Amino acid sequence: MKTGKNILMGIALTSALFVSAQEPVDYVNPFVGTTNYGTTNPGAVVPQGMMSATPFNVMGSEDNKYDKDKQWWSTPYEVNNKYLTGFSHVNLSGVGCPDLGSLLLMPTSGELNVKYTQYGSEYTDEVAVPGYYSNMLTKYGIKCEMTATPRTSRARFTFHRGQGNLLMNLGEGLTNETGATVRFVNDREIEGSKLLGTFCYNPQAVFPIYFVMRIDKAPATRGYWKLQRPMQGVEAEWDGYSGKYKLYTSYSKEMSGDDVGAWFTFDTTEGEAIEVSIGVSFVSIENARLNLETEQPAGTTFDQIRAQARKKWNEDLSRILVEGGTEEQKGVFYTALYHTMIHPNILQDVNGQYPQMEGDKILTTDRNRYTVYSLWDTYRNFHQLMTLVYPERQMDMVRTMLDMYREHGWFPKWELYGRETLTMEGDPSIPVIVDTWMKGLRDFDINLAYEGMYKSATTPGKDNLMRPDIDDYIAKGYCPLMEQYDNSVSHALEYYIADYSLYTLAKALGKTEDAKLFYDRSMGYKHYYCKEFGTLRPILPDGTFYGPFDPLQGANFEPSPGFHEGNSWNYTFYVPHDVKGLAKLMGGQKRFVNKLQMVFDKGYYDPANEPDIAYPYLFSYFKGEEWRTQKLVKELLAKHYTTKPDGLPGNEDTGTMSSWAIFSMMGFYPDCPGVPEYTLTTPTFDKITIKLDPAYWGTDKLVIRKEGGDGYIDQIRLGGKKYSKYRLTHKDLIHAGEITFVCK
Amino acid sequence: MKTGKNILMGIALTSALFVSAQEPVDYVNPFVGTTNYGTTNPGAVVPQGMMSATPFNVMGSEDNKYDKDKQWWSTPYEVNNKYLTGFSHVNLSGVGCPDLGSLLLMPTSGELNVKYTQYGSEYTDEVAVPGYYSNMLTKYGIKCEMTATPRTSRARFTFHRGQGNLLMNLGEGLTNETGATVRFVNDREIEGSKLLGTFCYNPQAVFPIYFVMRIDKAPATRGYWKLQRPMQGVEAEWDGYSGKYKLYTSYSKEMSGDDVGAWFTFDTTEGEAIEVSIGVSFVSIENARLNLETEQPAGTTFDQIRAQARKKWNEDLSRILVEGGTEEQKGVFYTALYHTMIHPNILQDVNGQYPQMEGDKILTTDRNRYTVYSLWDTYRNFHQLMTLVYPERQMDMVRTMLDMYREHGWFPKWELYGRETLTMEGDPSIPVIVDTWMKGLRDFDINLAYEGMYKSATTPGKDNLMRPDIDDYIAKGYCPLMEQYDNSVSHALEYYIADYSLYTLAKALGKTEDAKLFYDRSMGYKHYYCKEFGTLRPILPDGTFYGPFDPLQGANFEPSPGFHEGNSWNYTFYVPHDVKGLAKLMGGQKRFVNKLQMVFDKGYYDPANEPDIAYPYLFSYFKGEEWRTQKLVKELLAKHYTTKPDGLPGNEDTGTMSSWAIFSMMGFYPDCPGVPEYTLTTPTFDKITIKLDPAYWGTDKLVIRKEGGDGYIDQIRLGGKKYSKYRLTHKDLIHAGEITFVCK
């Protein structure tokens, strides 16, 4: 029996094997974040791939520590679990709500059994590297291997002699939506669709996935299963399948239902490998087939696909080369960089077709159409990383956002495969777009973008998708607490930063009046400052502060009046666009610094939730206090970021936690979204070479060096010249050529 | 509140309206057989139509007397029920197991509600005539009207002012199979498929129906619903739809599941009619659309379809014209004739395509492909009626049976939409085919037919689909009782009559050896005759009779060792091919007659189950006893056949009960399937004109007259000449020109 501890050791050993190699891809450990609610998974995926093929081990057995049906659960894999019920195809990585993680492909052997509480198996010998995953099913002695292309997967299952089986389970999965239809095209191919969605229990945000699955060996027998509705009385007496799984053995046309699947049986020889290819699409079955035939042309081998995936990962990871630092630090760094290339992922098929945002049309693009925008998270640092290191992706991500506005009339908030899930709050597209444009990536229609941003910033009424409480926000300058847990302060804080971004853009575009309007709005945060507690505090509709008030209420995801996923301490310093103004409100630099330091000292800081993740950098706004940033960032990196499965501070939030680590380890951090500036801190490595794309930046690299001892920064040199500040504009960063941190 | 009594009175009045008219179609009362387990329904259908659109009132309310989920139930409609949950599309009429009866179309008004236990309504003002059904929903004040073409339906719903709704419920229905998928093609059209089957709980006999539905008005809103799987714990807390019906309001791609539907809402004016057209196919959605567009070309009105259906019914019913008799007797007669033209029904689409028998292929025919062969019932008299009056249909029905043999390797036993359900026992295709051929309808490949019949009569082993216990039957001449309720005697009795048919055919084809083999086998019934009881009696594997034995055990569908759906008395005289031999076994004519008379006198005779329905005619094998036939047939007709809803003796068995009445009322009955002869009895009417097709029979009509008083037959004249026998060959019947019964 494998224990949780053994798993961790096994993985550490596995990852250690790769640590001895030399290429960036070899430093990646896909198990990082697979516990501690990191919600990443070790599945096979390529950068920004639509497809991921992931071991699914979160249901069906009491032996699992975590069961998706027994608690709030948002990932197909937990490293401490034991019981595998298949490999799920197309998954979300690092999100807080369950969705996708369906099309469960499972090999078994012996007598056919389609009940997941029985057919599942424990496993050993897990291996996960970018683009490849493998394990050994202990119950069956079957070796499983998965690899992927952007829109397809390939599985290789190695059987013993006897009866081998393949199951495609369309009834279970991580998504809370149900309903699928499947059809045998021939003995070796099935096609179908399955409904996904209801992300964060938004009941209308649903969408279909289409698939085609091919096996490379003709089965001995094949059919479907369906869980039968329970019958009662005389019907139940006659129908032995009432409430049970029924096998359909002589039917091959459409099979639809809540809990259906397709099965194949084979006569296998000892060591015989059967390979399964799956193509998916969010447009149609035909496109799923086209994707499969295009990305896996006849004759493509498993090993070719695996090698291709590795090559692509290594190329992408090599945009940043690090030298010095420990092997562990390199592992943390490249794993983090790996995690920033999972989402957003491509949505369009090989022919460029994709489903319209919140509509029925099928549209066509000639570039990448992205999906999975967790913007409340990613607007803070992820898109800033994309802008700098992967500007061609950031451009397409922004262009996609503009297309969404064209198609739907709104920029995205939390977009998932063409549906606006309306998860979390605020107007996060604004800082993303403004940040990108202000940094110089401007090859998109800024006037249209401004139109869309202006719309969400000014459209009155509850139908304003981005700002449903905009009326009060405009009239009063803040959002009053209208219900006990309405997150009103969190809403307003998001609107302030979005409006500040809009202000900077309006100013740049010469829209003086708009600029004034949005600037004034962005200062509205001051309404919430309560001298009595020295924190932000919810305001009641009558203008008085909400009470009784406890700034600590809201830790650990407990509900808190006015604050979303956090307490007042997690939000009080979240005025990134007016840190000095906030400091003044608090009584000056000293009081600000002491209070912020107290947040860390007393453990109020949550390294895993977005509103406060830039707190460590705020010290550096004040001369003489920069050491605190350097000290805290180093400590936080060491404490929360490792190459172990619990090596993320918490939910990865589609690259946000990792982006924090990457910037922090490189020595600069974009602490104010929408403002093209960074705060500097001590880099982790002796030398960091960021390959810059000359087409975007006019220069081909930025080198960051760390010299001297292990102490605080003594001196910074920018392009060889001494630099006396701890904040740096994006323009200066790009053109520095080399930044050297000389430490004491 | 409508009471059961009121319904019956209402219907009697309704039918009375039509009784005053003159054309055959006007004598039909589709409510006959809609109670007393007749299992017919009053839905709109055309002769041999694939489509029927039927009020569905057998679920969802405690106010219903009969609920499909609370007992064994096989019809979509019961006249004593009250609560309508839609109009089901494509139904079975007169069968003993639940199937089809799905695609429930329901109009409602006011707030949208998709829960059938709530959206259903009581109704008044039922009208049913061939090809048309109407009622008024009391809850909504909506008038519902349905009419049909061979493969399509048209509904007209007349609304009050306000919000009108249409529901297409794909989750419920009579079938025990579940699972459907549906998709909006546009705001006014949906398409999809639903799984049907599991007839008589044969788990593998499943097949899909495809449909396209169009509405003639653009809806205000539209969407789907789906019953959500129940969730537990934290999931159920978050998801308000757990275990409930969820409305999907902004999604229009594939919706699949166990319990799904599509809904539309409209703003209706007072008296506004909305029409809905549905096309179906058992091949594909494309064919369903083609069927719809072909049978309801643009501009086709509801009234045109209704008129066309009436015209077709009247043409078909007019093949037999009756004069004299009471209006009630004419109502019984034409309603019975109507009921013989429901099944078998066409399976092929307008382009000739149909699904292969027990296979995946789509095949094409240039004539009618029939389906719904309840042959254990219909081989006894229904096909004989078709042969005589509708020979072009009987030919295509036989050709279809040959095609099934070509496609599947077996003739049908109980075929349902391309699946062999294996319901009931025996080898009933043999007497049907032999009877047809012996009567002179020979335009089919008799050699192939013989090959197929010989196969089922001789293939050893349990894999013989028609005769799974053939090994013992061949070795011992009978089927021993292997299990307590294995119906072994019933099996063997069916094999005897089939083998007798084969004997007559083999003889006619010059296959002397085969003829002897099958003749000898057919006499094996004598094994079962037990002198002690004077009845047939099960035989144990050791050759001794089964005991303790009660020839009455098995009445009212209670299980009985050796006998299927009946007791020994219901089977003892079922040796139609050797009535005189049986009499000899019983000790001569007198003992036979007395015993048979006792069966009637003591109430052992079941007029509603097939094995004994020819009993009344057996008396006429014996000179001087013919009056018993005449007396009993007249009494049975009067007692069991009326124009009231309970006007069938029991389950209609797809036309078998009605065929009994039709032959009996015309004065002749085909009491031995496979033998081209009839037994004569007193006709009900003064004059009966059967239009014969000269292309098949070389003559264009047969006139039957009744003259004299109300007593027994005194004299029979055949073509003007005195005829002294009470049995008549088919050839003599056809060429008689006129048969006159002179009664005392």
Coordinates of C-alpha atoms in Angstrom, one line a residue, chain B residues 7-8 10-12 14-15 28-35 40-43 55 77 79 123 125-129 133-134 335 338-339 643-647:
Chain B
I7 CA -66.3 11.0 -19.9
L8 CA -68.0 7.9 -21.1
G10 CA -69.5 12.5 -23.4
I11 CA -67.7 10.1 -25.7
A12 CA -70.9 8.3 -26.5
T14 CA -69.5 12.6 -29.5
S15 CA -69.6 9.3 -31.4
V28 CA -65.2 5.0 -36.5
N29 CA -64.9 5.8 -32.8
P30 CA -61.3 5.9 -31.9
F31 CA -62.2 5.8 -28.2
V32 CA -63.1 2.1 -28.5
G33 CA -60.5 0.1 -26.7
T34 CA -59.2 3.0 -24.6
T35 CA -60.2 1.2 -21.4
T40 CA -55.7 1.5 -28.2
N41 CA -55.6 5.3 -28.2
P42 CA -57.6 8.1 -29.8
G43 CA -54.6 9.9 -31.4
P55 CA -53.1 12.6 -25.9
Y77 CA -54.0 7.0 -23.0
V79 CA -60.2 7.2 -21.1
Y123 CA -59.4 18.6 -20.2
D125 CA -64.5 18.4 -25.1
E126 CA -62.7 15.5 -26.4
V127 CA -63.2 14.8 -30.1
A128 CA -61.6 11.9 -31.9
V129 CA -62.2 10.9 -35.5
Y133 CA -58.0 14.6 -32.1
S134 CA -59.0 17.6 -30.1
T335 CA -63.9 0.9 -35.8
Y338 CA -59.8 1.2 -38.5
H339 CA -57.9 -0.6 -35.8
T643 CA -68.7 1.3 -29.6
K644 CA -68.0 2.2 -26.0
P645 CA -64.4 2.7 -24.8
D646 CA -64.6 -0.7 -23.2
G647 CA -65.9 -2.1 -26.5

